[in-house]
GROMACS .gro file of C-alpha atoms in nm:
model
  273
    1MET     CA    1   1.305   1.955  -4.862
    2ASP     CA    2   1.060   1.791  -5.097
    3PHE     CA    3   1.154   1.449  -4.961
    4LEU     CA    4   0.979   1.539  -4.635
    5TYR     CA    5   0.649   1.551  -4.818
    6SER     CA    6   0.697   1.252  -5.044
    7PRO     CA    7   0.430   0.987  -4.971
    8LEU     CA    8   0.564   0.682  -4.788
    9PHE     CA    9   0.235   0.494  -4.759
   10ARG     CA   10  -0.135   0.563  -4.734
   11ILE     CA   11  -0.395   0.513  -4.463
   12LYS     CA   12  -0.726   0.509  -4.649
   13ASN     CA   13  -0.720   0.837  -4.844
   14HIS     CA   14  -0.455   1.004  -4.630
   15GLU     CA   15  -0.093   1.008  -4.742
   16ILE     CA   16   0.166   0.947  -4.473
   17THR     CA   17   0.487   1.137  -4.536
   18LEU     CA   18   0.813   1.171  -4.350
   19ALA     CA   19   0.687   1.506  -4.223
   20THR     CA   20   0.381   1.331  -4.081
   21LEU     CA   21   0.601   1.085  -3.892
   22VAL     CA   22   0.814   1.371  -3.761
   23VAL     CA   23   0.500   1.543  -3.630
   24VAL     CA   24   0.389   1.217  -3.462
   25VAL     CA   25   0.727   1.182  -3.291
   26LEU     CA   26   0.718   1.546  -3.180
   27ILE     CA   27   0.369   1.497  -3.034
   28LEU     CA   28   0.479   1.193  -2.833
   29VAL     CA   29   0.803   1.352  -2.713
   30GLY     CA   30   0.622   1.677  -2.636
   31ALA     CA   31   0.360   1.490  -2.434
   32ARG     CA   32   0.630   1.316  -2.231
   33LEU     CA   33   0.813   1.643  -2.163
   34LEU     CA   34   0.489   1.820  -2.075
   35VAL     CA   35   0.397   1.546  -1.828
   36ALA     CA   36   0.738   1.577  -1.660
   37ILE     CA   37   0.714   1.958  -1.642
   38VAL     CA   38   0.360   1.962  -1.503
   39GLN     CA   39   0.441   1.694  -1.245
   40ARG     CA   40   0.751   1.884  -1.133
   41VAL     CA   41   0.554   2.209  -1.098
   42LEU     CA   42   0.289   2.030  -0.895
   43ARG     CA   43   0.543   1.849  -0.677
   44GLU     CA   44   0.762   2.150  -0.599
   45GLY     CA   45   0.490   2.413  -0.595
   46VAL     CA   46   0.130   2.318  -0.526
   47PHE     CA   47   0.196   2.006  -0.318
   48LYS     CA   48   0.452   2.173  -0.090
   49LYS     CA   49   0.241   2.483  -0.029
   50ARG     CA   50  -0.076   2.289   0.049
   51GLN     CA   51   0.107   2.007   0.232
   52ILE     CA   52  -0.072   1.739   0.033
   53ASP     CA   53   0.005   1.386   0.153
   54GLU     CA   54   0.198   1.135  -0.056
   55GLY     CA   55  -0.110   0.935  -0.149
   56ARG     CA   56  -0.297   1.234  -0.291
   57GLN     CA   57   0.017   1.343  -0.477
   58HIS     CA   58   0.040   1.003  -0.643
   59ALA     CA   59  -0.329   1.016  -0.741
   60VAL     CA   60  -0.298   1.358  -0.906
   61MET     CA   61   0.025   1.259  -1.083
   62GLN     CA   62  -0.137   0.947  -1.225
   63LEU     CA   63  -0.444   1.131  -1.352
   64VAL     CA   64  -0.233   1.406  -1.512
   65GLN     CA   65  -0.020   1.147  -1.687
   66TYR     CA   66  -0.315   0.944  -1.815
   67ALA     CA   67  -0.504   1.253  -1.937
   68MET     CA   68  -0.207   1.395  -2.130
   69TYR     CA   69  -0.126   1.062  -2.292
   70VAL     CA   70  -0.488   1.022  -2.403
   71PHE     CA   71  -0.483   1.367  -2.564
   72ALA     CA   72  -0.150   1.284  -2.729
   73ALA     CA   73  -0.293   0.959  -2.869
   74LEU     CA   74  -0.594   1.145  -3.010
   75ALA     CA   75  -0.364   1.404  -3.168
   76VAL     CA   76  -0.156   1.128  -3.329
   77LEU     CA   77  -0.466   0.961  -3.475
   78GLN     CA   78  -0.585   1.294  -3.611
   79THR     CA   79  -0.241   1.363  -3.761
   80VAL     CA   80  -0.233   1.036  -3.955
   81GLY     CA   81  -0.578   1.108  -4.094
   82ILE     CA   82  -0.799   0.892  -3.875
   83GLU     CA   83  -1.125   1.067  -3.788
   84ILE     CA   84  -1.196   1.002  -3.423
   85SER     CA   85  -1.573   1.054  -3.455
   86LEU     CA   86  -1.599   0.810  -3.745
   87LEU     CA   87  -1.379   0.561  -3.564
   88VAL     CA   88  -1.600   0.565  -3.256
   89ALA     CA   89  -1.923   0.545  -3.455
   90GLY     CA   90  -1.801   0.263  -3.675
   91SER     CA   91  -1.670   0.064  -3.381
   92ALA     CA   92  -1.976   0.097  -3.157
   93ALA     CA   93  -2.087  -0.264  -3.194
   94LEU     CA   94  -1.731  -0.387  -3.153
   95LEU     CA   95  -1.685  -0.177  -2.842
   96VAL     CA   96  -2.001  -0.326  -2.689
   97GLY     CA   97  -1.873  -0.677  -2.747
   98VAL     CA   98  -1.528  -0.595  -2.618
   99GLY     CA   99  -1.683  -0.417  -2.321
  100LEU     CA  100  -1.875  -0.729  -2.220
  101GLY     CA  101  -1.563  -0.939  -2.252
  102LEU     CA  102  -1.355  -0.691  -2.054
  103GLN     CA  103  -1.615  -0.623  -1.786
  104LYS     CA  104  -1.382  -0.736  -1.507
  105THR     CA  105  -1.104  -0.514  -1.641
  106PHE     CA  106  -1.345  -0.221  -1.666
  107ASN     CA  107  -1.447  -0.278  -1.303
  108ASP     CA  108  -1.081  -0.268  -1.205
  109LEU     CA  109  -1.032   0.060  -1.393
  110VAL     CA  110  -1.333   0.221  -1.222
  111ALA     CA  111  -1.211   0.091  -0.887
  112GLY     CA  112  -0.870   0.244  -0.957
  113LEU     CA  113  -1.027   0.586  -1.011
  114ILE     CA  114  -1.232   0.549  -0.691
  115ILE     CA  115  -0.919   0.461  -0.493
  116LEU     CA  116  -0.724   0.755  -0.636
  117PHE     CA  117  -1.000   1.004  -0.549
  118GLU     CA  118  -1.134   0.850  -0.227
  119GLY     CA  119  -0.799   0.785  -0.065
  120SER     CA  120  -0.897   0.467   0.121
  121ILE     CA  121  -0.563   0.320   0.009
  122ASP     CA  122  -0.254   0.537  -0.035
  123VAL     CA  123   0.100   0.469  -0.154
  124GLY     CA  124   0.306   0.387   0.154
  125ASP     CA  125   0.017   0.238   0.353
  126ILE     CA  126   0.077  -0.088   0.541
  127VAL     CA  127  -0.209  -0.324   0.454
  128GLU     CA  128  -0.307  -0.681   0.535
  129ILE     CA  129  -0.472  -0.893   0.265
  130GLU     CA  130  -0.564  -1.252   0.347
  131LYS     CA  131  -0.302  -1.265   0.626
  132ALA     CA  132  -0.030  -1.124   0.397
  133VAL     CA  133   0.113  -0.793   0.521
  134GLY     CA  134   0.281  -0.552   0.282
  135ARG     CA  135   0.342  -0.192   0.184
  136VAL     CA  136   0.154  -0.032  -0.107
  137VAL     CA  137   0.425   0.078  -0.350
  138LYS     CA  138   0.215   0.159  -0.656
  139ILE     CA  139  -0.150   0.231  -0.735
  140GLY     CA  140  -0.230   0.197  -1.104
  141LEU     CA  141  -0.560   0.231  -1.285
  142ARG     CA  142  -0.616  -0.144  -1.324
  143SER     CA  143  -0.409  -0.296  -1.045
  144SER     CA  144  -0.190  -0.205  -0.750
  145LYS     CA  145   0.143  -0.341  -0.631
  146ILE     CA  146   0.207  -0.446  -0.273
  147GLN     CA  147   0.551  -0.550  -0.149
  148THR     CA  148   0.578  -0.782   0.152
  149ARG     CA  149   0.853  -0.784   0.413
  150ASP     CA  150   1.005  -1.080   0.228
  151GLY     CA  151   1.046  -0.868  -0.086
  152ILE     CA  152   0.763  -1.049  -0.267
  153ALA     CA  153   0.552  -0.833  -0.499
  154ILE     CA  154   0.177  -0.895  -0.489
  155ILE     CA  155  -0.028  -0.759  -0.779
  156VAL     CA  156  -0.384  -0.692  -0.661
  157PRO     CA  157  -0.674  -0.598  -0.895
  158ASN     CA  158  -0.816  -0.266  -0.779
  159SER     CA  159  -1.170  -0.408  -0.760
  160TYR     CA  160  -1.050  -0.623  -0.469
  161PHE     CA  161  -0.982  -0.309  -0.264
  162ILE     CA  162  -1.341  -0.198  -0.322
  163ASN     CA  163  -1.522  -0.531  -0.281
  164GLY     CA  164  -1.290  -0.721  -0.046
  165THR     CA  165  -1.194  -0.676   0.318
  166ILE     CA  166  -0.864  -0.493   0.360
  167ILE     CA  167  -0.697  -0.413   0.692
  168ASN     CA  168  -0.514  -0.082   0.658
  169TRP     CA  169  -0.273  -0.043   0.949
  170SER     CA  170  -0.174   0.315   0.870
  171HIS     CA  171  -0.474   0.483   0.706
  172SER     CA  172  -0.644   0.679   0.984
  173ARG     CA  173  -0.332   0.770   1.183
  174SER     CA  174   0.044   0.727   1.171
  175GLN     CA  175   0.054   0.520   1.491
  176THR     CA  176  -0.082   0.168   1.531
  177ARG     CA  177  -0.149  -0.034   1.847
  178PHE     CA  178  -0.009  -0.384   1.890
  179SER     CA  179   0.010  -0.632   2.175
  180ILE     CA  180   0.218  -0.922   2.300
  181LYS     CA  181   0.134  -1.178   2.568
  182ILE     CA  182   0.380  -1.267   2.843
  183PRO     CA  183   0.327  -1.559   3.085
  184ALA     CA  184   0.461  -1.536   3.440
  185SER     CA  185   0.458  -1.767   3.739
  186TYR     CA  186   0.183  -1.737   4.000
  187GLN     CA  187   0.459  -1.699   4.262
  188ALA     CA  188   0.566  -1.366   4.106
  189ASP     CA  189   0.428  -1.040   4.244
  190PRO     CA  190   0.180  -0.911   3.979
  191LYS     CA  191   0.270  -0.548   4.051
  192LYS     CA  192   0.639  -0.620   4.001
  193VAL     CA  193   0.571  -0.811   3.678
  194ARG     CA  194   0.361  -0.524   3.547
  195ALA     CA  195   0.629  -0.268   3.636
  196ILE     CA  196   0.904  -0.466   3.460
  197ILE     CA  197   0.702  -0.518   3.141
  198ASN     CA  198   0.596  -0.154   3.136
  199ASP     CA  199   0.954  -0.034   3.187
  200CYS     CA  200   1.081  -0.252   2.900
  201ALA     CA  201   0.819  -0.103   2.669
  202GLN     CA  202   0.893   0.256   2.769
  203ARG     CA  203   1.266   0.208   2.710
  204HIS     CA  204   1.221   0.080   2.355
  205GLU     CA  205   1.292   0.356   2.101
  206LYS     CA  206   1.018   0.243   1.861
  207VAL     CA  207   0.741   0.247   2.123
  208VAL     CA  208   0.582   0.593   2.138
  209ALA     CA  209   0.536   0.770   2.470
  210GLN     CA  210   0.181   0.882   2.392
  211PRO     CA  211  -0.046   0.693   2.408
  212MET     CA  212   0.139   0.528   2.695
  213PRO     CA  213   0.207   0.152   2.701
  214HIS     CA  214  -0.037  -0.041   2.916
  215VAL     CA  215  -0.005  -0.377   3.090
  216ARG     CA  216  -0.303  -0.583   3.197
  217MET     CA  217  -0.352  -0.934   3.334
  218GLN     CA  218  -0.515  -1.110   3.044
  219ASP     CA  219  -0.587  -1.456   3.184
  220PHE     CA  220  -0.530  -1.715   3.455
  221ALA     CA  221  -0.376  -2.008   3.269
  222GLU     CA  222  -0.302  -2.357   3.399
  223SER     CA  223   0.068  -2.292   3.452
  224GLY     CA  224   0.071  -1.922   3.536
  225ALA     CA  225  -0.080  -1.578   3.484
  226VAL     CA  226  -0.083  -1.432   3.133
  227TYR     CA  227  -0.006  -1.060   3.103
  228GLU     CA  228  -0.071  -0.853   2.791
  229LEU     CA  229   0.138  -0.554   2.687
  230LEU     CA  230  -0.046  -0.298   2.473
  231PHE     CA  231   0.175  -0.044   2.300
  232TRP     CA  232   0.170   0.201   2.009
  233THR     CA  233   0.432   0.243   1.738
  234ALA     CA  234   0.472   0.450   1.422
  235ASP     CA  235   0.684   0.177   1.261
  236ALA     CA  236   0.425  -0.087   1.178
  237TRP     CA  237   0.644  -0.217   0.896
  238ASN     CA  238   0.901  -0.354   1.146
  239ILE     CA  239   0.653  -0.469   1.410
  240ASP     CA  240   0.790  -0.827   1.419
  241LEU     CA  241   1.137  -0.695   1.507
  242ILE     CA  242   0.992  -0.462   1.770
  243LYS     CA  243   0.800  -0.747   1.934
  244SER     CA  244   1.113  -0.961   1.929
  245ASP     CA  245   1.318  -0.686   2.097
  246LEU     CA  246   1.053  -0.647   2.367
  247ARG     CA  247   1.047  -1.022   2.436
  248TYR     CA  248   1.428  -1.032   2.465
  249SER     CA  249   1.424  -0.738   2.706
  250ILE     CA  250   1.140  -0.880   2.919
  251PHE     CA  251   1.307  -1.223   2.935
  252GLU     CA  252   1.633  -1.063   3.050
  253GLU     CA  253   1.460  -0.860   3.322
  254PHE     CA  254   1.259  -1.160   3.439
  255THR     CA  255   1.583  -1.358   3.474
  256LYS     CA  256   1.748  -1.078   3.676
  257ASN     CA  257   1.448  -1.060   3.911
  258ASN     CA  258   1.402  -1.438   3.946
  259ILE     CA  259   1.061  -1.432   3.780
  260GLU     CA  260   0.987  -1.768   3.623
  261ILE     CA  261   0.823  -1.803   3.283
  262PRO     CA  262   0.601  -2.107   3.339
  263TYR     CA  263   0.564  -2.405   3.111
  264PRO     CA  264   0.300  -2.679   3.112
  265GLN     CA  265   0.374  -2.942   3.376
  266ARG     CA  266   0.194  -3.222   3.556
  267VAL     CA  267   0.229  -3.356   3.908
  268VAL     CA  268   0.183  -3.734   3.923
  269TRP     CA  269   0.103  -3.907   4.253
  270ILE     CA  270   0.174  -4.279   4.273
  271LYS     CA  271  -0.033  -4.453   4.535
  272GLN     CA  272   0.138  -4.752   4.693
  273PRO     CA  273  -0.084  -5.059   4.737
   0.00000   0.00000   0.00000
């Protein structure tokens, strides 16, 4: 067994042996196993009992993982003979310079911690950033990943969530209100139009019963009256499909009831000399 302790190379005055490398590997593997065990205990025990939401679960998991890996890295450095205190003291000036150069990255890291603790953005939230709508699929320390309906991944620096304007469709409650506008001819009975639109909304499986859908006359346009349907849904991710279904249904009912959807038109009078 002497070969385990035979020097392979040196780091300063510390000899690195095969046994040292084995210890390093055990530390890294042990850290990975410990992270998995702790996360499983939290997920199947603490989180279920306290009914912690998915966003908070993700935050705790991330912090546990980062903390354990930091401790593992420190243990590895100590094992190979690198004094952490001397390393920090000797690198103070370098760290200041690097810190200035990485100020934006540091801001993103701090913003990531704020997001994880504050909960303004959670995994699974539907957000709108500069007219792009997507679902938050990952919140990291430096950046977060948002996936759009088109399957495009958007990587957003966490500082943007803190300093920018973000529309979170699903943060305060699970249901979100949307609206669509429907034009109808002035010859149509407004009460009948309202009843048809309201019935189409109530029959759609994705439109929630409470709060109830509401129809109002939004405007008097040149070619006809404009009605607005206000409705709530818990499926904000598929809102475009829901709106399309409602328009199909309303168009079909308008056709059955001889209600015309107006279009811009002009009446031209020709005066004979």
